[in-house]
mmCIF file of C-alpha atoms and ligand atoms in Angstrom:
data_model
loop_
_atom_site.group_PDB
_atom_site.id
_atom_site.type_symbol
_atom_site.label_atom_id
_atom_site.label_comp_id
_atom_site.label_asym_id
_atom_site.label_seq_id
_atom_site.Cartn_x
_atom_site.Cartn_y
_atom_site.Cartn_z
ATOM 1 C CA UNK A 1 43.411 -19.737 14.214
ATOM 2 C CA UNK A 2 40.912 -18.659 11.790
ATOM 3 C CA UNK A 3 41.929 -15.384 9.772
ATOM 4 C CA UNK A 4 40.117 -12.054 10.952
ATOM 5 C CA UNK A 5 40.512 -10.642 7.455
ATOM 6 C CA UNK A 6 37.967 -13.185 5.665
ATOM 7 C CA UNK A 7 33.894 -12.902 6.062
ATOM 8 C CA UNK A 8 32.790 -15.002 8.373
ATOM 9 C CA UNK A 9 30.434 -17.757 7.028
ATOM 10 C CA UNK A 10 27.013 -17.701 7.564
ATOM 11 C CA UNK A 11 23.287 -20.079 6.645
ATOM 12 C CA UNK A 12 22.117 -18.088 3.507
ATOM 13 C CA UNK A 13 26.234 -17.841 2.414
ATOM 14 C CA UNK A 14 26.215 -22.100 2.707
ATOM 15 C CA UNK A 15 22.625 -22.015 1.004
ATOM 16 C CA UNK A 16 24.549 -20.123 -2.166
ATOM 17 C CA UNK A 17 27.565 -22.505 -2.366
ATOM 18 C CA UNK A 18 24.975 -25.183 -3.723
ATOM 19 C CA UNK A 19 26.543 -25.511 -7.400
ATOM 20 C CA UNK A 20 29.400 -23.079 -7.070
ATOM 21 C CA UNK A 21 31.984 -24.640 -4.492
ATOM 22 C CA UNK A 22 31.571 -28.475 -2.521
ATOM 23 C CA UNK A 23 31.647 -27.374 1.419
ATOM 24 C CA UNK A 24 33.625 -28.950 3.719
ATOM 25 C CA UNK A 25 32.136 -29.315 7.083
ATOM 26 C CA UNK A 26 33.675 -31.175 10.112
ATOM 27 C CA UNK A 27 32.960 -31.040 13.600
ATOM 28 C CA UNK A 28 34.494 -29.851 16.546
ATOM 29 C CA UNK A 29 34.042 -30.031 20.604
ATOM 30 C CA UNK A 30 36.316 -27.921 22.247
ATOM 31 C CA UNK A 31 38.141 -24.694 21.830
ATOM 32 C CA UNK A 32 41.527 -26.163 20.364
ATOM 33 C CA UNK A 33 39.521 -28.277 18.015
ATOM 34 C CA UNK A 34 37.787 -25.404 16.858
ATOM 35 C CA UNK A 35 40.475 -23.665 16.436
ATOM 36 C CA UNK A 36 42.582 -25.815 14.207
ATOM 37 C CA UNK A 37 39.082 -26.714 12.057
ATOM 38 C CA UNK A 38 38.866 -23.205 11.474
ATOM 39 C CA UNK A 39 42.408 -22.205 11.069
ATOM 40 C CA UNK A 40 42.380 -25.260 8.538
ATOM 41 C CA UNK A 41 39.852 -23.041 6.239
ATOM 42 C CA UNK A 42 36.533 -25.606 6.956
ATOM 43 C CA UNK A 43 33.339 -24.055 5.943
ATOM 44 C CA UNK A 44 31.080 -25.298 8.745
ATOM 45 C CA UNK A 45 31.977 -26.581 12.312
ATOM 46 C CA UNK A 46 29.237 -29.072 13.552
ATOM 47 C CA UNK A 47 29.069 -28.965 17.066
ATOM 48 C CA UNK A 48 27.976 -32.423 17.082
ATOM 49 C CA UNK A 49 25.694 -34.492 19.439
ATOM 50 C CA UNK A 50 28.378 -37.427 18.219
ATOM 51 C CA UNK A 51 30.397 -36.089 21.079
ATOM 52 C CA UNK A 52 28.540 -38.297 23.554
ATOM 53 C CA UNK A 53 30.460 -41.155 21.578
ATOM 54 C CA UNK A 54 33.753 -39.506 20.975
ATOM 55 C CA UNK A 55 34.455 -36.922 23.608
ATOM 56 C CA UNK A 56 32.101 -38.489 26.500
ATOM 57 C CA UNK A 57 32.655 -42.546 25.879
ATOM 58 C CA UNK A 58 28.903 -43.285 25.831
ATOM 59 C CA UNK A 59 28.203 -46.172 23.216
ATOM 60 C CA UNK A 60 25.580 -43.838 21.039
ATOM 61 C CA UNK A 61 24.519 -40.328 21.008
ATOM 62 C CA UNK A 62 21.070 -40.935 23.324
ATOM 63 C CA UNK A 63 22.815 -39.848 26.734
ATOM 64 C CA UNK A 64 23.613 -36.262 25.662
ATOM 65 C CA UNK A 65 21.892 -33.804 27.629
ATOM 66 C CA UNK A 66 20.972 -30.065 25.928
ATOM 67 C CA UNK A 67 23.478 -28.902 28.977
ATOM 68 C CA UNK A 68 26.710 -30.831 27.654
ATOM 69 C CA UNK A 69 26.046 -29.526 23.961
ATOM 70 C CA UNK A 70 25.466 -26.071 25.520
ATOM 71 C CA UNK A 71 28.906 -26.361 27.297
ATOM 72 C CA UNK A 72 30.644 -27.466 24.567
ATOM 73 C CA UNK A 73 29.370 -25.407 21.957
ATOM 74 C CA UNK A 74 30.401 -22.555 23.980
ATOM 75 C CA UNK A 75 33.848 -23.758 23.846
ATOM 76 C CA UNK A 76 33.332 -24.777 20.475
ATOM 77 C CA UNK A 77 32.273 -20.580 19.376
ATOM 78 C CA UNK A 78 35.596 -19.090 21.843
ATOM 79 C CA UNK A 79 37.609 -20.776 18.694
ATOM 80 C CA UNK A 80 35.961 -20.007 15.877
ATOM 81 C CA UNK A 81 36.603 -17.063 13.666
ATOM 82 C CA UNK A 82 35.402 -17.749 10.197
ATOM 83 C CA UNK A 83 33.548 -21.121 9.878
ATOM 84 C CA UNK A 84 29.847 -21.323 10.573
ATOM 85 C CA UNK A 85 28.712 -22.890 14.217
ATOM 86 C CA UNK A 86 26.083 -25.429 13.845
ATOM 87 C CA UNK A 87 24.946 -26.868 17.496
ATOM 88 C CA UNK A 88 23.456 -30.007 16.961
ATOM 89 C CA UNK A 89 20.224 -30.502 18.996
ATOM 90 C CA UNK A 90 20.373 -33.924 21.060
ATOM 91 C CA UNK A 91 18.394 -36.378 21.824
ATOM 92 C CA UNK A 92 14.578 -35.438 23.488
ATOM 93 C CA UNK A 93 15.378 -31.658 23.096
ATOM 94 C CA UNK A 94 12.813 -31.491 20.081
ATOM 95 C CA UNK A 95 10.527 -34.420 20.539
ATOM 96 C CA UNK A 96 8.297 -33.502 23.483
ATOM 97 C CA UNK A 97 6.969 -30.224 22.199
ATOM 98 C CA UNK A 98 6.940 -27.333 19.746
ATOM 99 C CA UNK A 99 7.693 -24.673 22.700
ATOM 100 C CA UNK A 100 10.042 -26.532 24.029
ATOM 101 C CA UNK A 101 12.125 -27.214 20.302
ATOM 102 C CA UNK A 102 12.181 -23.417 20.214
ATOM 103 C CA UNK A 103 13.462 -22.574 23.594
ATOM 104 C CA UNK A 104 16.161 -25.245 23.357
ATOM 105 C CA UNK A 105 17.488 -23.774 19.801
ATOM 106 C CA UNK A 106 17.410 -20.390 21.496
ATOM 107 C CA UNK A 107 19.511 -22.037 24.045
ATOM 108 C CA UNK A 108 22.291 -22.728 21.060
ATOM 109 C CA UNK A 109 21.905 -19.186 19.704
ATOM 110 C CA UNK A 110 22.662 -17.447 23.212
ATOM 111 C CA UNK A 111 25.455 -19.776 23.058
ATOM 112 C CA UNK A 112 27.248 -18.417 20.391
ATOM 113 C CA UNK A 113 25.748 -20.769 17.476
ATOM 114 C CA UNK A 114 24.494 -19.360 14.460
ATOM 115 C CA UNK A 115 22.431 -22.279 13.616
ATOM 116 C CA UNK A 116 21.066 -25.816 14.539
ATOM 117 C CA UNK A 117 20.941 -29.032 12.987
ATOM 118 C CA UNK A 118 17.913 -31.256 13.270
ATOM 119 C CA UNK A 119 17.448 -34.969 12.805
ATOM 120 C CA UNK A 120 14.392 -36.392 11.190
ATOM 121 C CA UNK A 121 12.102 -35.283 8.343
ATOM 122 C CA UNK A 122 8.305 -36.499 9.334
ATOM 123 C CA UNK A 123 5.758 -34.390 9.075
ATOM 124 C CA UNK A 124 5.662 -33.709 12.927
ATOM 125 C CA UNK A 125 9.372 -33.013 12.785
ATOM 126 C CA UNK A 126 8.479 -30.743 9.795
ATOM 127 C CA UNK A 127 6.206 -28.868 11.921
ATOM 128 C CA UNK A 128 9.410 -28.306 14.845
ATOM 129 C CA UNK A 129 11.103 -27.201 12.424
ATOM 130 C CA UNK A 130 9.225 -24.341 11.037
ATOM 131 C CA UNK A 131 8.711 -23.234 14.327
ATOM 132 C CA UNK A 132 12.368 -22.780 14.764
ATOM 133 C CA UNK A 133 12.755 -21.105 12.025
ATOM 134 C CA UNK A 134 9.740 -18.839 12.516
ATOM 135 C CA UNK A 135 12.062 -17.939 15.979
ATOM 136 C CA UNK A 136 14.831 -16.710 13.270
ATOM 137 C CA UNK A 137 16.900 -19.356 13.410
ATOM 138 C CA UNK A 138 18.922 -21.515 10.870
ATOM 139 C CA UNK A 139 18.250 -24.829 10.502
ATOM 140 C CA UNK A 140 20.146 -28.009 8.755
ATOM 141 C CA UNK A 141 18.238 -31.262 8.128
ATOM 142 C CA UNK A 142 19.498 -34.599 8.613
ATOM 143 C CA UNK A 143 18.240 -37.727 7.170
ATOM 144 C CA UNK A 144 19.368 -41.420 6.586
ATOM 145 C CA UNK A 145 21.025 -42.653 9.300
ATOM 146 C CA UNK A 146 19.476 -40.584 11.895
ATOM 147 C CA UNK A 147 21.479 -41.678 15.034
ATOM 148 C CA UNK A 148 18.991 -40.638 17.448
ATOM 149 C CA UNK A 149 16.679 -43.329 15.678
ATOM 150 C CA UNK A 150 19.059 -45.844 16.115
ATOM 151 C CA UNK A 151 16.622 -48.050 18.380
ATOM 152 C CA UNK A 152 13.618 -47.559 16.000
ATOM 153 C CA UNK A 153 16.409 -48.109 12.931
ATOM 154 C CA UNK A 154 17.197 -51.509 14.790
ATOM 155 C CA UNK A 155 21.552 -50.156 14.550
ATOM 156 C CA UNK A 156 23.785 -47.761 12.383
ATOM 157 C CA UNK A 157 23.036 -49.057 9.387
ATOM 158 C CA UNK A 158 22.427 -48.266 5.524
ATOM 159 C CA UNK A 159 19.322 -46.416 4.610
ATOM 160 C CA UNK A 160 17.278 -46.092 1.887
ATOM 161 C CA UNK A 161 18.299 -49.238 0.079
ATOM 162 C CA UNK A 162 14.740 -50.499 -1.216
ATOM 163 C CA UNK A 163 12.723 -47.873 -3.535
ATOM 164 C CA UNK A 164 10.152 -47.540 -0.920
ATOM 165 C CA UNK A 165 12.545 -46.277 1.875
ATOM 166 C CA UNK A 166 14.709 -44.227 -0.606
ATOM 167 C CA UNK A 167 11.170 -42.581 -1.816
ATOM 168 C CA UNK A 168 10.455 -41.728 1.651
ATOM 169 C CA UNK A 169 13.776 -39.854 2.287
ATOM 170 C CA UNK A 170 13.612 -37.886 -0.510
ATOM 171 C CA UNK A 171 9.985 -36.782 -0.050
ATOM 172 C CA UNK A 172 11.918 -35.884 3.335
ATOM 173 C CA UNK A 173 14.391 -34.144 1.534
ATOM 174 C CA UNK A 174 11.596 -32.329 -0.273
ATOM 175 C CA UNK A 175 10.141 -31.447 2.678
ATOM 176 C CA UNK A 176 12.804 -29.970 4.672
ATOM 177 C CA UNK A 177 13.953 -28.072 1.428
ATOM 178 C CA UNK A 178 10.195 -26.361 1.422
ATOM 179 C CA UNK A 179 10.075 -26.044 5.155
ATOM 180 C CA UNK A 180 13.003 -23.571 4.698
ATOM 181 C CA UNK A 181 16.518 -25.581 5.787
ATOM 182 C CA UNK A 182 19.764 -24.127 4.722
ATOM 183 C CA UNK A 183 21.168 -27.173 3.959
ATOM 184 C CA UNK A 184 20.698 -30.858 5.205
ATOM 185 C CA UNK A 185 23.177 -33.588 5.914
ATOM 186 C CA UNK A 186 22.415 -37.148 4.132
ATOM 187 C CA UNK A 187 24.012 -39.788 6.257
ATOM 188 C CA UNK A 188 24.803 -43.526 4.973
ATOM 189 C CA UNK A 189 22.457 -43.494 2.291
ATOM 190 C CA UNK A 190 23.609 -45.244 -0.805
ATOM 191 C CA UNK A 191 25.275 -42.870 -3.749
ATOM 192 C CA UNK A 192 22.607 -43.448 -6.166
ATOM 193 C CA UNK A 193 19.707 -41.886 -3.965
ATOM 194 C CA UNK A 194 21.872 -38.887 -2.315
ATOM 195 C CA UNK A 195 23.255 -38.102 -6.063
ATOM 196 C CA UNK A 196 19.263 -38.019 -6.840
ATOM 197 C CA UNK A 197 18.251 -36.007 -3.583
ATOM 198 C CA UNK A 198 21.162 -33.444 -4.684
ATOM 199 C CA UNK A 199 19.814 -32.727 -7.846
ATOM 200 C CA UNK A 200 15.920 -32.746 -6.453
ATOM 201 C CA UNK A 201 16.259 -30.104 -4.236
ATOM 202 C CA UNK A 202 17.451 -26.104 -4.342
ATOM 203 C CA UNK A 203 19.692 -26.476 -0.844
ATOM 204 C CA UNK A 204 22.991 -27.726 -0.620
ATOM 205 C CA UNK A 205 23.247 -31.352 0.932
ATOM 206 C CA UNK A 206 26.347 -32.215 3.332
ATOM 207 C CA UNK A 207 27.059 -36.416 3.006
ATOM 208 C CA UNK A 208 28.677 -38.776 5.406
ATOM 209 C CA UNK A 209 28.508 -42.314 3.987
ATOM 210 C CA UNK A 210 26.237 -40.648 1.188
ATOM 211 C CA UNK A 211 29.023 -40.944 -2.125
ATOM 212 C CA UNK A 212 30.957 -38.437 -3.690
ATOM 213 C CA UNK A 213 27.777 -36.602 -5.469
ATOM 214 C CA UNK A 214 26.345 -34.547 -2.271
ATOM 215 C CA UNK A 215 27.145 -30.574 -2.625
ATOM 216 C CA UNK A 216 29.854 -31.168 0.522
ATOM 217 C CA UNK A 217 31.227 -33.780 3.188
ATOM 218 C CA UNK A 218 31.231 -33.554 6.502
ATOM 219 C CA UNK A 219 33.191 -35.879 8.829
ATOM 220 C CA UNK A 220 34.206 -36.631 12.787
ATOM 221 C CA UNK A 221 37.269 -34.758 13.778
ATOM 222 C CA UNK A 222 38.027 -37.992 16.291
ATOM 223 C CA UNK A 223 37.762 -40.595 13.262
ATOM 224 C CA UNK A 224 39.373 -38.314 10.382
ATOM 225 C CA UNK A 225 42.328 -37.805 12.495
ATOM 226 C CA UNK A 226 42.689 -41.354 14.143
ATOM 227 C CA UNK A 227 41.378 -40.680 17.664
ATOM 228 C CA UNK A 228 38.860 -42.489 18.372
ATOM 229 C CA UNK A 229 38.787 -46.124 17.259
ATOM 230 C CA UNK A 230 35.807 -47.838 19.126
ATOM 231 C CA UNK A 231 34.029 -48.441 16.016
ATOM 232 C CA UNK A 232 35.302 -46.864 12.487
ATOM 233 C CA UNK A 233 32.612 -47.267 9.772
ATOM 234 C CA UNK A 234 33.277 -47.886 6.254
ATOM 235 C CA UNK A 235 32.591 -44.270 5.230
ATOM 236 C CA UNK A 236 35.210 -42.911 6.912
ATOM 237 C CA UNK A 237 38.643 -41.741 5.703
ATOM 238 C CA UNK A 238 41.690 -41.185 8.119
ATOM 239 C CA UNK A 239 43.863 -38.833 7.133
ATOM 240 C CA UNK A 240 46.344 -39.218 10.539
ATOM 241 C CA UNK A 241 46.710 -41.382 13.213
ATOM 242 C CA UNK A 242 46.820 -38.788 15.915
ATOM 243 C CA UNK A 243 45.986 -41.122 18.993
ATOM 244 C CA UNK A 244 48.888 -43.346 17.899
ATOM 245 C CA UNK A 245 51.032 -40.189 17.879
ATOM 246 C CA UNK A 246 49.352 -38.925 21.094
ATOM 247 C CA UNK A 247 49.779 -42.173 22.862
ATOM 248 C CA UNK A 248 53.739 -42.439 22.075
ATOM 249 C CA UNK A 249 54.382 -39.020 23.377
ATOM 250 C CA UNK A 250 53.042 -39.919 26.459
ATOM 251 C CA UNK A 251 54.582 -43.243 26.546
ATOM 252 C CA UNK A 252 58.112 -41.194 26.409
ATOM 253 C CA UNK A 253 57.040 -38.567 28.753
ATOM 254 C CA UNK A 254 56.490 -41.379 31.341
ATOM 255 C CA UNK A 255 59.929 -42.577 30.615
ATOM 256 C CA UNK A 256 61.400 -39.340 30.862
ATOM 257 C CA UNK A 257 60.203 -38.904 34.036
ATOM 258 C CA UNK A 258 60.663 -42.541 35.205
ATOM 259 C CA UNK A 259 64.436 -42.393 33.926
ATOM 260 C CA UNK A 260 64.811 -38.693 35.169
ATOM 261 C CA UNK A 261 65.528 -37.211 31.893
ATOM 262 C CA UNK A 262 62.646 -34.342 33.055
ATOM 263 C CA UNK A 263 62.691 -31.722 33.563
ATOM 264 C CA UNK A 264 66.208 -30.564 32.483
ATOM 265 C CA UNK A 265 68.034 -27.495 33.821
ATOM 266 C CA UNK A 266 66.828 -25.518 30.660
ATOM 267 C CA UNK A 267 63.346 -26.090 31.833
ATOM 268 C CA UNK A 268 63.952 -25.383 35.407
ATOM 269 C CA UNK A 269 64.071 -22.219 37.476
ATOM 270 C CA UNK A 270 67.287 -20.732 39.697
ATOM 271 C CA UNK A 271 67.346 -19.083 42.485
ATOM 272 C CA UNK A 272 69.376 -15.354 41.628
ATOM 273 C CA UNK A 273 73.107 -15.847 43.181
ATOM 274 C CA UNK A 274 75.569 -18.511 44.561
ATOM 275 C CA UNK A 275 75.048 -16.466 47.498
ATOM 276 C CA UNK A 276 71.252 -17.071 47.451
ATOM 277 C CA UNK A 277 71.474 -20.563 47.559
ATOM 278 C CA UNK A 278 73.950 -20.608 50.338
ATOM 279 C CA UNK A 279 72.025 -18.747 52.673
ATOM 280 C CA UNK A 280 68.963 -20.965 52.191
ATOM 281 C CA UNK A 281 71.247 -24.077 52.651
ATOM 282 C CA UNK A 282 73.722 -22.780 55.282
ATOM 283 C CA UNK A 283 77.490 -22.059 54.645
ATOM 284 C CA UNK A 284 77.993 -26.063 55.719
ATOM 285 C CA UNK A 285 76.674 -26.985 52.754
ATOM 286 C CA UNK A 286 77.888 -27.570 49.454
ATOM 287 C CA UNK A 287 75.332 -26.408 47.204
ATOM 288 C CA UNK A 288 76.128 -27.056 43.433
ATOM 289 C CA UNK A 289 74.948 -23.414 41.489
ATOM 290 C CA UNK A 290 73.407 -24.695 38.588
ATOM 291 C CA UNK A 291 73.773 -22.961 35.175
ATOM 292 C CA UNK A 292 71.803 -20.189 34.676
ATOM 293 C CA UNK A 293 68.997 -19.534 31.938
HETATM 294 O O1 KIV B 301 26.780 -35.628 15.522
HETATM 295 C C1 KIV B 301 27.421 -35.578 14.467
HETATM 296 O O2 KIV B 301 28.657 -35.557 14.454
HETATM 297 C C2 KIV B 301 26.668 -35.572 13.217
HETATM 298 C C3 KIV B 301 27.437 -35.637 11.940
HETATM 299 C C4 KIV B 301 28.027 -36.969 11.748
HETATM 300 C C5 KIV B 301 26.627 -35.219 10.781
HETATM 301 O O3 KIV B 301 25.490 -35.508 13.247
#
């Protein structure tokens, strides 16, 4: 659990750390994710469309509907006390028109989210997002590896490796900084250019697969703790192996109850008296009174 005695985070408090303290961002899906994420002291809790991979078993993030990141960021805000709740807008909630961007932000906001992260920094995306932010609402950038591109990107893979592509994300960067983003996440771009984007712009950037120079990381909460392990990309660092931990618990739970070792009588309810018992089972019967709790 977060602690009800420290400020709770919010967009222009993330804009400020830029330069005075590296933010640590992770995401989170449910309430007990949330939870520990914020009890653990993280800065910002993504609410992130990567739960179509992770939480739903899709194989990208296309699939997610503005409904399931709805549900889940509700979940997502019942847990949080401190951090800052960023709902990440999927897939087609911002790409068929202006209106339509703002109402589904909106939709995060009545949710409990305080702001909403965008993918995408072309000049019609540009557009979308000042009109979100016109409708008072925060909003982080994303550029890079975009997974919501990841057709017109031809796979998950490294961005901004030639000097034409890098120049193109960091006029993006530029742009996204002027159109008024809090902060904007650089995904699996190579150290070099996010190290140069960092020092270009005023806002803080948040790397995954972007090198140790960006203002702040964010990672998965399935792939830092070892729970999901359909595809791990380089970038990633576990820190547990919680499935493996997860799956053995079960494993002996099963045996238990195969072998009959649960539940025992210290996790099992009696009925008051001897005498109880007996009249349930009749006098002819030699009911064994079990210790009582
Ligand atoms: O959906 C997500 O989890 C993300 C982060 C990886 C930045 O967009």
């Amino acid at each position: 659990m977060g602690n009800p005695a420290k400020k709770r985070v919010t967009a222009p408090a993330v804009r400020a750390m830029k330069g005075a303290q590296r933010i640590g961002m992770i995401t989170a899906y449910d309430f007990p994710s949330a939870k520990i994420a914020d009890g653990a002291g993280s800065d910002i809790i993504l609410v992130g469309d990567s739960l179509g991979m992770v939480v739903l078993g899709y194989p990208d993030t296309l699939s997610v509907t503005v409904d399931d990141m709805i549900h889940h960021t509700r979940a997502v805000v019942r847990g949080v006390t401190n951090a800052l709740v960023v709902g990440d807008m999927p897939y087609l909630s911002y790409h068929v028109s202006v209106e339509e961007s703002v109402r589904n932000a909106g939709r995060f906001i009545q949710a409990g989210a305080q702001a909403v992260k965008i993918e995408g920094g072309k000049p019609t995306r540009i557009r979308t997002i000042e009109a979100i932010l016109d409708a008072e609402i925060p909003v982080m950038g994303h550029i890079g590896l975009t997974p919501q591109s990841v057709n017109t990107l031809g796979g998950f893979k490294l961005q901004g490796k030639n000097v034409d592509d890098a120049r193109r994300l960091i006029d993006e960067a530029i742009a996204i900084e002027q159109a008024g983003c809090f902060s904007l996440v650089l995904e699996c771009v190579p150290t070099e250019l996010a190290q140069l984007i960092t020092e270009k712009i005023s806002i803080p950037t948040i790397g995954i697969g972007a090198g140790l120079h960006c203002d702040g990381q964010v990672l998965v909460f399935h792939d830092l703790l070892g729970l999901y392990d359909a595809h791990t990309p380089k970038f990633v660092r576990r820190y547990a192996t919680i499935g493996a931990e997860m799956k053995s618990a079960i494993e002996t739970y099963l045996s238990d109850v195969r072998e009959g070792r649960f539940p025992n009588d210290a996790e099992s309810f009696h009925m008051g008296t001897t005498e109880d018992v007996k009249r349930l089972y009749g006098d002819a019967v030699v009911v064994p009174m079990p210790r009582a709790n």
